[in-house]
PDB file of C-alpha atoms and ligand atoms in Angstrom:
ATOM      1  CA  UNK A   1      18.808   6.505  -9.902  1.00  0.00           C
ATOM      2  CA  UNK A   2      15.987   3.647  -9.776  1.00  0.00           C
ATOM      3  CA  UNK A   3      16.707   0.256  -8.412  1.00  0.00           C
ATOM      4  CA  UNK A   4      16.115  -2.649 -10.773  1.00  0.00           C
ATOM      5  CA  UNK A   5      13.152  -3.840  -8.025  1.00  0.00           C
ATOM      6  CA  UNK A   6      11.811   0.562  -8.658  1.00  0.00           C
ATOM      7  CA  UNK A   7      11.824   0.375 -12.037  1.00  0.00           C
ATOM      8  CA  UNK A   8      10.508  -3.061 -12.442  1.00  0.00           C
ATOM      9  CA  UNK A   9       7.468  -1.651 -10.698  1.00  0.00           C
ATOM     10  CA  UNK A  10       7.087   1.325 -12.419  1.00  0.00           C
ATOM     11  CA  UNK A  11       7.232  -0.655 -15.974  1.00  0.00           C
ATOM     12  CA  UNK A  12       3.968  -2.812 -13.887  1.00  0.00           C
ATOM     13  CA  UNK A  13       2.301   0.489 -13.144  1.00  0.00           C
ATOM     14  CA  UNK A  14       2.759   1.873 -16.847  1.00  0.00           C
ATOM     15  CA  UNK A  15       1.322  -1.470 -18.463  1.00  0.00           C
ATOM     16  CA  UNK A  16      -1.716  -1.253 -15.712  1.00  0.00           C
ATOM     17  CA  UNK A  17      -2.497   2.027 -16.652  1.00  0.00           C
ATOM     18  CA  UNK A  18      -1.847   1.726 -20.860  1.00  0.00           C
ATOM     19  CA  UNK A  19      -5.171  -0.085 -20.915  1.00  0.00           C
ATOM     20  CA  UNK A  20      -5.147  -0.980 -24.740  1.00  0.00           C
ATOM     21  CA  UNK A  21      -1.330  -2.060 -24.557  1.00  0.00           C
ATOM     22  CA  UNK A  22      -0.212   0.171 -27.384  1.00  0.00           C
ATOM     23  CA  UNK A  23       3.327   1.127 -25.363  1.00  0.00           C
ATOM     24  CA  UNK A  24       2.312   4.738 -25.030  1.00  0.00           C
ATOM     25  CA  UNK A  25      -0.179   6.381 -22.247  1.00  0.00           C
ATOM     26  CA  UNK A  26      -2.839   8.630 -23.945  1.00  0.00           C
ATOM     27  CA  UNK A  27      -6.422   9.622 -23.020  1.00  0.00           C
ATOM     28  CA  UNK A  28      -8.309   6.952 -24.546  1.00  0.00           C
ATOM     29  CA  UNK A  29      -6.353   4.668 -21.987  1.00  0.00           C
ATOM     30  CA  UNK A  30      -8.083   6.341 -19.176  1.00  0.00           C
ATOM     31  CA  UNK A  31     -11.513   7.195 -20.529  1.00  0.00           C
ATOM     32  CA  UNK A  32     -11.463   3.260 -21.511  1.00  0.00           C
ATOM     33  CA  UNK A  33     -10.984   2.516 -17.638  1.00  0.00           C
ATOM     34  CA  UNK A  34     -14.170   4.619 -17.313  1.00  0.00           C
ATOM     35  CA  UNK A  35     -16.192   2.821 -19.681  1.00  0.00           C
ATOM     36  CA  UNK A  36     -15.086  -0.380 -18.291  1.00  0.00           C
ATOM     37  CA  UNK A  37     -16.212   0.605 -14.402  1.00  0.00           C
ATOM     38  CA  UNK A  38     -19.223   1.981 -16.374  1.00  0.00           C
ATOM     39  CA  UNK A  39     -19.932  -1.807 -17.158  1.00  0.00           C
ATOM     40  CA  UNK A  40     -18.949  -2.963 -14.108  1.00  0.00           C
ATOM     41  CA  UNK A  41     -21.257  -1.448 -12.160  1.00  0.00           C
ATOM     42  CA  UNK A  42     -23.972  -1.500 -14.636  1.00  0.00           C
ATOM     43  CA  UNK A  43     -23.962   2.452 -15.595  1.00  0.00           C
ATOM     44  CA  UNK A  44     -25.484   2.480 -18.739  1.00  0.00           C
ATOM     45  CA  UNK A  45     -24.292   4.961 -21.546  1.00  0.00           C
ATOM     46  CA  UNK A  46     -25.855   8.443 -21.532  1.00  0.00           C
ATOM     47  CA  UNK A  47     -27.254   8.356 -17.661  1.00  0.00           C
ATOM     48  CA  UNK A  48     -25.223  10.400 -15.180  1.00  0.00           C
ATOM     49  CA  UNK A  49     -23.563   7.858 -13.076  1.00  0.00           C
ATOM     50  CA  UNK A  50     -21.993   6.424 -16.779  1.00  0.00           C
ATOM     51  CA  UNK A  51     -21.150  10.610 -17.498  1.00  0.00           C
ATOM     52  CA  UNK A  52     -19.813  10.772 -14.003  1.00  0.00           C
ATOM     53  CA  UNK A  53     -17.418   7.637 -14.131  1.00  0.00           C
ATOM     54  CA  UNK A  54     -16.356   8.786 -17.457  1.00  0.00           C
ATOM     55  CA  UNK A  55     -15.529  12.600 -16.530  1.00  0.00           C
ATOM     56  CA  UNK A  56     -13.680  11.263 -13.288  1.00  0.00           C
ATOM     57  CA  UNK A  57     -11.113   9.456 -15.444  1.00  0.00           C
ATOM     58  CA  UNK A  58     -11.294  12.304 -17.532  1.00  0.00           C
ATOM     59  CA  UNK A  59     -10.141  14.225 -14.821  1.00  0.00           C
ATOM     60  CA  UNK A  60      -7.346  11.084 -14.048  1.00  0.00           C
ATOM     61  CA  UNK A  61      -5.914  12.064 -16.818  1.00  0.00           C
ATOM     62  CA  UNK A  62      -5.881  15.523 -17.150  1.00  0.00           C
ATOM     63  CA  UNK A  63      -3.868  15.494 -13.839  1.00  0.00           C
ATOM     64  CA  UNK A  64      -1.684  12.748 -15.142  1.00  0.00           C
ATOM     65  CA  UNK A  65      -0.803  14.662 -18.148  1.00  0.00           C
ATOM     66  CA  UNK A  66      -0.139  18.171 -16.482  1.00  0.00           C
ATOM     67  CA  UNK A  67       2.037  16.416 -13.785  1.00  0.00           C
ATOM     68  CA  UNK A  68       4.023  15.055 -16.492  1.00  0.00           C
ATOM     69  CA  UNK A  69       3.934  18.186 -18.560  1.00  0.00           C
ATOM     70  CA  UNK A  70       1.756  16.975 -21.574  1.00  0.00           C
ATOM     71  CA  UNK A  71      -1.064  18.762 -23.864  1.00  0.00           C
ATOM     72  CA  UNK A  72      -4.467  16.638 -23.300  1.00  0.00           C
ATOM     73  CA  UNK A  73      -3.694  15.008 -27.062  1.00  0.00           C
ATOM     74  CA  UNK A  74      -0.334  13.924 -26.596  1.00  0.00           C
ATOM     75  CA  UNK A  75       1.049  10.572 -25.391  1.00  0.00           C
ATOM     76  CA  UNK A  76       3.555   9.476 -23.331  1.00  0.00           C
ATOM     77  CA  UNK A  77       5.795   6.800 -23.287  1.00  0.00           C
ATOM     78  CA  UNK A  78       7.512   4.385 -21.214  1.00  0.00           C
ATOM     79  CA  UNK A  79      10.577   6.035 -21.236  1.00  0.00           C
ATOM     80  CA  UNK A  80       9.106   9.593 -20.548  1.00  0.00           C
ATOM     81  CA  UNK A  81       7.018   7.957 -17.735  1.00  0.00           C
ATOM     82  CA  UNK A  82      10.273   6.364 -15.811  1.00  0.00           C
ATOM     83  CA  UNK A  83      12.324   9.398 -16.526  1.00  0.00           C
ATOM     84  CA  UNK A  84       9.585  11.457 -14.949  1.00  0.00           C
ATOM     85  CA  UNK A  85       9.147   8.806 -11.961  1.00  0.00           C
ATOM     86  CA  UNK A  86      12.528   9.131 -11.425  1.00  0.00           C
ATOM     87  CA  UNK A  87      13.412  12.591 -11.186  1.00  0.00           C
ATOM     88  CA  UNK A  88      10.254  13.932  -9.605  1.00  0.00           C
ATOM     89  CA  UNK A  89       8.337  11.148  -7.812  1.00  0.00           C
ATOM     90  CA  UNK A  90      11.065   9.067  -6.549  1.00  0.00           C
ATOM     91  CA  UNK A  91      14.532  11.232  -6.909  1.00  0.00           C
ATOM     92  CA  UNK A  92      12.890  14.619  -6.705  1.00  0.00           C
ATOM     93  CA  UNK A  93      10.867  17.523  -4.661  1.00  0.00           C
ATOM     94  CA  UNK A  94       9.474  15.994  -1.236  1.00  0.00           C
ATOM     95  CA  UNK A  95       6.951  18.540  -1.901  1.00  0.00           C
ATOM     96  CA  UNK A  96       5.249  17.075  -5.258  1.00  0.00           C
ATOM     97  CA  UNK A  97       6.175  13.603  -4.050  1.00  0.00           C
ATOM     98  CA  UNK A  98       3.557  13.952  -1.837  1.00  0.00           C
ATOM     99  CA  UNK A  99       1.543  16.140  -3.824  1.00  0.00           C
ATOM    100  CA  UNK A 100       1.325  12.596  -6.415  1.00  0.00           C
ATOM    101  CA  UNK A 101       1.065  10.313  -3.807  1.00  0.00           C
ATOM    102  CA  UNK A 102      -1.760  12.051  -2.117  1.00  0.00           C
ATOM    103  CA  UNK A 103      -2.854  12.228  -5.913  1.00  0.00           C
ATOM    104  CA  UNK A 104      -2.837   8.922  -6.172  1.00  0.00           C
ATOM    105  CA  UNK A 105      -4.796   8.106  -3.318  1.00  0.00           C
ATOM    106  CA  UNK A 106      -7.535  10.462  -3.937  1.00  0.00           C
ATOM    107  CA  UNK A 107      -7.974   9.122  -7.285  1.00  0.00           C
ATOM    108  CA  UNK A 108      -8.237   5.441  -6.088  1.00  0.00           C
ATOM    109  CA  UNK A 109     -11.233   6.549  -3.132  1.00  0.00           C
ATOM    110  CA  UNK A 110     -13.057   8.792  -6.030  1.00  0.00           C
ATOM    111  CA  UNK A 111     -12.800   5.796  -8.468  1.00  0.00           C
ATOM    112  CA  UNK A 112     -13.368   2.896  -6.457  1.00  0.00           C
ATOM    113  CA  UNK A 113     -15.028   3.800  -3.142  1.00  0.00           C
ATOM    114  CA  UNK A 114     -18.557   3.073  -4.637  1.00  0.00           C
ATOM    115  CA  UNK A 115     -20.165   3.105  -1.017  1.00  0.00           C
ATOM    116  CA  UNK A 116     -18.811   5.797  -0.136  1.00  0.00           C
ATOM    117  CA  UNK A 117     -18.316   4.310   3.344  1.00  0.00           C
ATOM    118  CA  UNK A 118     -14.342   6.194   3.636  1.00  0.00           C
ATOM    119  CA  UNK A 119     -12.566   2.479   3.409  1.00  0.00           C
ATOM    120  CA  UNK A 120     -11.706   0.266  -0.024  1.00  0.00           C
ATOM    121  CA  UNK A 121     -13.225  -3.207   0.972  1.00  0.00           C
ATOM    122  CA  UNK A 122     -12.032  -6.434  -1.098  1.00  0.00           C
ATOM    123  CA  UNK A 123     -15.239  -6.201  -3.760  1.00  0.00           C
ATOM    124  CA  UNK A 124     -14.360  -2.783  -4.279  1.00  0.00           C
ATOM    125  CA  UNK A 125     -10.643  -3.447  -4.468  1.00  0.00           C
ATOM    126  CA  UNK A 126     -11.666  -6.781  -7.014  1.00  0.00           C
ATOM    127  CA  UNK A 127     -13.011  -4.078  -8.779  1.00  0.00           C
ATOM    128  CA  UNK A 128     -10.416  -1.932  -9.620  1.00  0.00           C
ATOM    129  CA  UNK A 129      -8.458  -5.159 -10.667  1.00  0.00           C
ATOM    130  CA  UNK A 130     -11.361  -5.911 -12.995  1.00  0.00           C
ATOM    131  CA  UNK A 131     -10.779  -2.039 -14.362  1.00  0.00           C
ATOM    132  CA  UNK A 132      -7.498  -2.245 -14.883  1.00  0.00           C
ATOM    133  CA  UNK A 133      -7.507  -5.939 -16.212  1.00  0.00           C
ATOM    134  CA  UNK A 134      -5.090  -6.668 -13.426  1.00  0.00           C
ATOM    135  CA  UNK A 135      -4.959 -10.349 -12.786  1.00  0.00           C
ATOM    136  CA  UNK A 136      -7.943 -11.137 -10.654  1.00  0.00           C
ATOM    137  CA  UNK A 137      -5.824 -14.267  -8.400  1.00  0.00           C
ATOM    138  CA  UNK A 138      -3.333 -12.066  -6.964  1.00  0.00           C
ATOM    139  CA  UNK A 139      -6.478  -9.198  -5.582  1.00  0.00           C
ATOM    140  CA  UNK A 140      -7.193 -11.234  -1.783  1.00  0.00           C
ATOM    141  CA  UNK A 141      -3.045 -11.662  -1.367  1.00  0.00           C
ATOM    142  CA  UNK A 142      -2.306  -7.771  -2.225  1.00  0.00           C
ATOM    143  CA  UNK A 143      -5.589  -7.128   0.341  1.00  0.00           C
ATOM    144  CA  UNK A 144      -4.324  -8.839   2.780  1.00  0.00           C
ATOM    145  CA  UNK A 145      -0.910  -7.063   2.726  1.00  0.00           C
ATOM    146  CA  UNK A 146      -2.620  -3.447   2.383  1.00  0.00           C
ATOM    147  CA  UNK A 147      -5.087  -3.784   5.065  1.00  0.00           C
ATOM    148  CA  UNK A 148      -2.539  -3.407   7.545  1.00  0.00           C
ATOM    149  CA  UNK A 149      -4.856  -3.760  10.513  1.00  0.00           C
ATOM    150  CA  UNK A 150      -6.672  -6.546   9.736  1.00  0.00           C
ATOM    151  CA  UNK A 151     -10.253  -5.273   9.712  1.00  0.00           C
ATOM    152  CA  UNK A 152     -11.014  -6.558   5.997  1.00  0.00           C
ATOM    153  CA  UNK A 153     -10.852  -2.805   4.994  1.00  0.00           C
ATOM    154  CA  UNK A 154      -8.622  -0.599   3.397  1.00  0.00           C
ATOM    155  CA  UNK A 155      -8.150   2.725   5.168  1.00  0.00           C
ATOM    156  CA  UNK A 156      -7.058   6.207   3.368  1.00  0.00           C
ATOM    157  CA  UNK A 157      -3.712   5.873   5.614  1.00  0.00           C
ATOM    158  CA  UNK A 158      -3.808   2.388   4.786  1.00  0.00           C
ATOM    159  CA  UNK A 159      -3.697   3.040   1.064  1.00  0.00           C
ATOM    160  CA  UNK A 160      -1.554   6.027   1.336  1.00  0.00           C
ATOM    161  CA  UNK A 161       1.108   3.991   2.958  1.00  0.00           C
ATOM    162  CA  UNK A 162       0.801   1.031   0.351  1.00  0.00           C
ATOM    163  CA  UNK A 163       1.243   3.804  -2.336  1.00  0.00           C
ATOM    164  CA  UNK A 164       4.273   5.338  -0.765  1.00  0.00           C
ATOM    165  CA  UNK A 165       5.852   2.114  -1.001  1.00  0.00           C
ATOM    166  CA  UNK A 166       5.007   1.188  -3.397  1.00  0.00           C
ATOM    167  CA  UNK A 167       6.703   4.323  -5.716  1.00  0.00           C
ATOM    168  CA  UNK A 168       9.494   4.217  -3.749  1.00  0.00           C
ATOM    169  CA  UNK A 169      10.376   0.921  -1.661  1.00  0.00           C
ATOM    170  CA  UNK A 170      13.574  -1.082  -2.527  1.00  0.00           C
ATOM    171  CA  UNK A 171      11.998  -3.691  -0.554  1.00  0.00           C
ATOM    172  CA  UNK A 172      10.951  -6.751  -2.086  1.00  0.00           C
ATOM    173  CA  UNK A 173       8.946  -7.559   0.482  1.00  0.00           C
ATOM    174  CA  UNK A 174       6.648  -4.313   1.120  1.00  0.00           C
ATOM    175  CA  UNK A 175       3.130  -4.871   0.755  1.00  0.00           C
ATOM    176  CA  UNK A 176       2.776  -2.107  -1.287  1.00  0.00           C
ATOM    177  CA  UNK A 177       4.182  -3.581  -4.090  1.00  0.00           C
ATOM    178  CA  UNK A 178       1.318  -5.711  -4.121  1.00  0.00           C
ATOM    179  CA  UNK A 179      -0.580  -2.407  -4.958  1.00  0.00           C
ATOM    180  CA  UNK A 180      -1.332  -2.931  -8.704  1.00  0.00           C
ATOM    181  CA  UNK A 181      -1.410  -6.495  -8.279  1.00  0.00           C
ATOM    182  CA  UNK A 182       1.993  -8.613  -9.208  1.00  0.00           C
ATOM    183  CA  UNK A 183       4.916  -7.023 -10.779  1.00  0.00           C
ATOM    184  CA  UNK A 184       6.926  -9.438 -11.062  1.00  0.00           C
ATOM    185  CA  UNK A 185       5.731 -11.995 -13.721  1.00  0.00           C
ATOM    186  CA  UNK A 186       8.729 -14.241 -14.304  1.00  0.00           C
ATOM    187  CA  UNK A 187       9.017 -14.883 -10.792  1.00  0.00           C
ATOM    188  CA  UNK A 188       8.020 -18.623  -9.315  1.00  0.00           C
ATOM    189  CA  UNK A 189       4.783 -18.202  -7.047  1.00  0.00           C
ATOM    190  CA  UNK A 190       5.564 -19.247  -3.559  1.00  0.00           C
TER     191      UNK A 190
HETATM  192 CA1  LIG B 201     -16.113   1.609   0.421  1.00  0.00          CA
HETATM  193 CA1  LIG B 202      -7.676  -1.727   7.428  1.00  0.00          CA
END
């Protein structure tokens, strides 16, 4: 069983990734955040830095649907997303836990990493907000909670460890929940 504080965060992470807010996650969601990093970084369409953003979301969501056991033209929805959450990510197999949360992490470096340097800074992690349409004012706060050393970069253990908690902490105040930005809109800011 999820927690309320679980599940609220897993509702965040569904709306973050359904990029045209539709209710259901489908490919066009992903290929969309390609498109948009494509502009971002000023990849313009038909080079092969624009082909290359676009097939690694491609690829984002090819391993998003086979982890949740869809065919590439399907769509899933909110309810098939938290029952899958539930029973494998946060309820289920140690094994593929960590298989998705390693997932996960990969994903972020191969997206966002532009530099290639092995670390997230803040532009690059502004930049995933940007993707994602994430509100841009919570990005420093949820930076400063990741980068758990202080050295104004995020690490691959680092991120790993944000990710962990955030899937599965019932703590309200883990900084990974801060992962995807603020989950918890009707909240007062502090
Ligand atoms: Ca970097
Ligand atoms: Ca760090």
């Amino acid at each position: 069983m999820l927690t309320p504080l679980q599940k609220k965060k897993l509702v965040h992470y569904f709306n973050v990734l359904d990029f045209d807010k539709s209710g259901t996650l489908e490919k066009a969601d992903f290929l969309n955040i390609g498109e948009n990093l494509s502009i971002l970084w000023g990849f313009k369409e038909g080079t092969p830095e624009y082909e290359a953003s676009i097939d690694r979301c491609r690829g984002t969501w090819a391993g998003f649907r086979n982890f949740i056991g869809k065919s590439d033209e399907s769509h899933a929805t909110i309810e098939e997303w938290i029952q899958f959450a539930d029973q494998v990510v946060m309820n289920g197999d140690e094994e593929l836990y960590e298989k998705h949360v390693n997932k996960v992490m990969r994903e972020i470096f191969n997206l966002f990493d532009l530099d290639g340097d092995g670390y997230i800074s803040l532009n690059e992690y502004i930049d995933l907000f940007m993707a994602y349409r994430i509100e841009i004012r919570y990005s420093a706060r949820a930076f400063t909670k990741l980068d758990l050393n202080q050295d104004d970069l995020i690490s691959r253990d680092e991120l790993l460890s944000g990710i962990k908690e955030f899937f599965r902490s019932d703590d309200r105040e883990a900084a990974g929940n801060w992962l995807f930005g603020f989950w918890e809109t009707y909240l007062k800011e502090d």
